PDB file of C-alpha atoms in Angstrom:
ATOM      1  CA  UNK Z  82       7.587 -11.143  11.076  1.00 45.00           C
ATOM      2  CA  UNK Z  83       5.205 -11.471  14.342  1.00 47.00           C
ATOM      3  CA  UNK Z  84       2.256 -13.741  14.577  1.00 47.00           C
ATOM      4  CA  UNK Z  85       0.353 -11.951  12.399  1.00 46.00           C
ATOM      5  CA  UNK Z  86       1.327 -13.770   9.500  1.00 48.00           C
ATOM      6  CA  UNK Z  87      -0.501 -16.751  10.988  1.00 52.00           C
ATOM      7  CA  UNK Z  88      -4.040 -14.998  12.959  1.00 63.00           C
ATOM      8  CA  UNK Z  89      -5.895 -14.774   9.648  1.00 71.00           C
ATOM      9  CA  UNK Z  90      -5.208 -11.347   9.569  1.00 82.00           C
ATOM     10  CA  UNK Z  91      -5.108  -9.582   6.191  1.00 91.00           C
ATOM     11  CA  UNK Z  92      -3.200  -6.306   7.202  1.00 93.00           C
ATOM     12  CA  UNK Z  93       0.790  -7.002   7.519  1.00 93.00           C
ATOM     13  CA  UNK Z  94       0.245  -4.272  10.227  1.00 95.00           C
ATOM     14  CA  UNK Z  95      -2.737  -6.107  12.808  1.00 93.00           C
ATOM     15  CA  UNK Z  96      -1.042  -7.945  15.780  1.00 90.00           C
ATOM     16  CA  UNK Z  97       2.604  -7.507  14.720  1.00 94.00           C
ATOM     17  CA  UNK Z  98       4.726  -4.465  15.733  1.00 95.00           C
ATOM     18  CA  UNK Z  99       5.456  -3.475  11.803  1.00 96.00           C
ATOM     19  CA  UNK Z 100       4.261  -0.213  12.602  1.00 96.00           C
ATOM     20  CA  UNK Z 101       6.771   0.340  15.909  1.00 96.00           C
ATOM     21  CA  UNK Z 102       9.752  -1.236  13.877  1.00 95.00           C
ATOM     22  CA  UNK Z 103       9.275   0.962  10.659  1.00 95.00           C
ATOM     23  CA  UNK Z 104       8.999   4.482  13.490  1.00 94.00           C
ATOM     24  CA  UNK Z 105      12.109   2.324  15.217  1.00 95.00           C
ATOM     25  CA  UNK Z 106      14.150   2.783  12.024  1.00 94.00           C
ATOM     26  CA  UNK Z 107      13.034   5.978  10.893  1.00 93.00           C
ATOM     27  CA  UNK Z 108      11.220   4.627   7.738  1.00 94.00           C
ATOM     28  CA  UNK Z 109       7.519   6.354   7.249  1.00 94.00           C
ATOM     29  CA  UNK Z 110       7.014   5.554   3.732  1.00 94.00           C
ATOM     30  CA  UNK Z 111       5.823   2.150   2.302  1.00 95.00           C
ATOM     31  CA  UNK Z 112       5.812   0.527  -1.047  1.00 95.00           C
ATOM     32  CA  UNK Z 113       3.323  -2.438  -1.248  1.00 94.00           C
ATOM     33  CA  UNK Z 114       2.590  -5.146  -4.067  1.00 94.00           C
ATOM     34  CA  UNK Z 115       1.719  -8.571  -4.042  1.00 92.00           C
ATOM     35  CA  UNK Z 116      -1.208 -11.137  -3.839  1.00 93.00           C
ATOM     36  CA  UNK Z 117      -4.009 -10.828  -3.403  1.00 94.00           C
ATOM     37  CA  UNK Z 118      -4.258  -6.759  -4.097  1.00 93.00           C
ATOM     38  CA  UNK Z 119      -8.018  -6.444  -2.872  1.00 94.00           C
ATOM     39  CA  UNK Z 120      -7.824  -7.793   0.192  1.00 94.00           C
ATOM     40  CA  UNK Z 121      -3.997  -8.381   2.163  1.00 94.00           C
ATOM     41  CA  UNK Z 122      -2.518  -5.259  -0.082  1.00 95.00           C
ATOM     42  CA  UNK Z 123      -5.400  -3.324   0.360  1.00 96.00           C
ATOM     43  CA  UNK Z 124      -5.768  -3.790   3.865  1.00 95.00           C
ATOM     44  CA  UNK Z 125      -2.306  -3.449   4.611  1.00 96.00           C
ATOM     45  CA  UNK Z 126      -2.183  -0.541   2.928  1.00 97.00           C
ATOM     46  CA  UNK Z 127      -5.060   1.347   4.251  1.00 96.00           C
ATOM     47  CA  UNK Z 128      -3.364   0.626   7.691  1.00 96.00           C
ATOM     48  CA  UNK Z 129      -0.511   2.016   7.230  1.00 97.00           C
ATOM     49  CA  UNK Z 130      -1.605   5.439   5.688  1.00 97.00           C
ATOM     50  CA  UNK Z 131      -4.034   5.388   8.850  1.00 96.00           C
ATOM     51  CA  UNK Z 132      -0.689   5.308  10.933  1.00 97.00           C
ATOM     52  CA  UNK Z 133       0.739   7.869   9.101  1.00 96.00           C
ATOM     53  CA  UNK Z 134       3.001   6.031   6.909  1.00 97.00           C
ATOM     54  CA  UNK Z 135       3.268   7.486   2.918  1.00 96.00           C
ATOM     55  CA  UNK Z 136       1.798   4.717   0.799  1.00 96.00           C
ATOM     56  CA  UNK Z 137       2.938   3.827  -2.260  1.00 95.00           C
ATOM     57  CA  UNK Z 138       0.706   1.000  -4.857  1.00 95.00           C
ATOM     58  CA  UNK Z 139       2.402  -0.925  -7.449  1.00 95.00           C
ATOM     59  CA  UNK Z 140      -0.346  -2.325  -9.378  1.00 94.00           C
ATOM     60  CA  UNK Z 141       1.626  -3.903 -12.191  1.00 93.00           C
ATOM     61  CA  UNK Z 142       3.566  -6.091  -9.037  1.00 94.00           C
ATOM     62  CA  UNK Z 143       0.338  -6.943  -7.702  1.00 95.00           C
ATOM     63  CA  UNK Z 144      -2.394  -9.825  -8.592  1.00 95.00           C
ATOM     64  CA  UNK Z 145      -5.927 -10.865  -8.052  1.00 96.00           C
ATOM     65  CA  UNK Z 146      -8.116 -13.299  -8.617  1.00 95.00           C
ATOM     66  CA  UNK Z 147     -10.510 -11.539 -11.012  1.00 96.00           C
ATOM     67  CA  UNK Z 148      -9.328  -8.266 -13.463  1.00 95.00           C
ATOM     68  CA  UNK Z 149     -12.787  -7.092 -11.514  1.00 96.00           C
ATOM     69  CA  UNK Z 150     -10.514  -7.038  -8.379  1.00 96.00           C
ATOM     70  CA  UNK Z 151      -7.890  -5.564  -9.627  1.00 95.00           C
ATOM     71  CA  UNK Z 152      -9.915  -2.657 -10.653  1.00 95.00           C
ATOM     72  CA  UNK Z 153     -11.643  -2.000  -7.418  1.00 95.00           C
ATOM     73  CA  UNK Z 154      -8.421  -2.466  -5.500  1.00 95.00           C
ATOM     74  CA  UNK Z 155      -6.142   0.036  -7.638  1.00 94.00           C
ATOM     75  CA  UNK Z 156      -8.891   2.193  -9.751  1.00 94.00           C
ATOM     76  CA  UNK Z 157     -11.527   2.217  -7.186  1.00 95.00           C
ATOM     77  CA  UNK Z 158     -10.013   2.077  -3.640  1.00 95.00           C
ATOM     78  CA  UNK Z 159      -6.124   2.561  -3.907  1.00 95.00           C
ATOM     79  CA  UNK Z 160      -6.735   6.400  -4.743  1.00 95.00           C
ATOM     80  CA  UNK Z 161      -8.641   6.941  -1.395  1.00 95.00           C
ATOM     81  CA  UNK Z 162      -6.111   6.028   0.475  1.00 96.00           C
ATOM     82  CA  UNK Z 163      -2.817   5.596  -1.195  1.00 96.00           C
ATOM     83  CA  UNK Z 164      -0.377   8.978  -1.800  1.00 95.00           C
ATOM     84  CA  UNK Z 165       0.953   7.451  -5.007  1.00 94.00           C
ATOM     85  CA  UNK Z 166       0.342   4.960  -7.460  1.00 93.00           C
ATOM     86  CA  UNK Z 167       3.473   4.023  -9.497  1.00 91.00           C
ATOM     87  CA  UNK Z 168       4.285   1.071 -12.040  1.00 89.00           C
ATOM     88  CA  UNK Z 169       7.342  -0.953 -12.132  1.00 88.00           C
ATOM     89  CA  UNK Z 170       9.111   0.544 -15.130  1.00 84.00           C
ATOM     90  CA  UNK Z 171       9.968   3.888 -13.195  1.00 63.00           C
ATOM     91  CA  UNK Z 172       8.322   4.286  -9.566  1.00 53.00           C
ATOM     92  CA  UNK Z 173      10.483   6.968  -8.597  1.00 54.00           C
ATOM     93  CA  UNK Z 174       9.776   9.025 -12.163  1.00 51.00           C
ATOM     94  CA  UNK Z 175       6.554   7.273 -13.744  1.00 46.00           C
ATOM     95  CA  UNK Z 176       3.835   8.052 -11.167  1.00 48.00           C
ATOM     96  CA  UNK Z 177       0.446   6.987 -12.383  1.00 46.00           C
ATOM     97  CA  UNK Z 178      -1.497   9.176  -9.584  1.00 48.00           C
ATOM     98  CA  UNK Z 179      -0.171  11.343  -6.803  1.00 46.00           C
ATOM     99  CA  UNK Z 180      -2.190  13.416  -4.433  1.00 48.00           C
ATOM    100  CA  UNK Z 181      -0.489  16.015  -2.907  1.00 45.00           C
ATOM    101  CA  UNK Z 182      -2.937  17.035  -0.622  1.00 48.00           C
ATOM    102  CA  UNK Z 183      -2.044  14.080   1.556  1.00 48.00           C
ATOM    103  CA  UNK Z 184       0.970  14.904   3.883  1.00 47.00           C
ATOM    104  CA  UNK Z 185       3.944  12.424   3.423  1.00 44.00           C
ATOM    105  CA  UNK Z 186       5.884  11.113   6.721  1.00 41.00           C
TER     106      UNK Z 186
END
């Protein structure tokens, strides 16, 4: 990936061209986990459903500091922005939350 990685960003999408190679291959929907989830997963996240892309949470592939984080990153937050929330064991067929009010790309 771009430079990104090393600004002190905390969205995979600021200052790299994620977003243009994702529309470049025809891919609009993301699945993000990893560490930590309130802050790089989160932000990364809210970027990408502000670009359009479908976002997809895995909480159970994710990790914070705190169980408070956690919480406010997946309970609190991840429904504002995310179009599903999905757990390891199915994510295709197990969907913890799913808005469909929210377009998907």
């Amino acid at each position: 990936m771009g430079p990104g990685a090393l600004d002190g960003a905390q969205s995979g999408f600021a200052t790299t061209d994620l977003d243009l190679q994702l529309k470049q291959h025809g891919i609009g929907r993301v699945v993000l986990a990893g560490v930590p989830a309130n802050t790089c997963v989160e932000s990364t996240s809210r970027f990408a459903m502000e670009l359009g892309h479908h976002v997809t949470l895995v909480p159970d592939a994710a990790a914070a500091l705190l169980p408070e984080m956690m919480h406010a990153a997946h309970e609190l937050n991840g429904p504002t922005f995310a179009h599903a929330i999905v757990t390891t064991d199915r994510p295709a067929r197990r969907r913890i939350r799913f808005d469909a009010a929210r377009p998907h790309a």
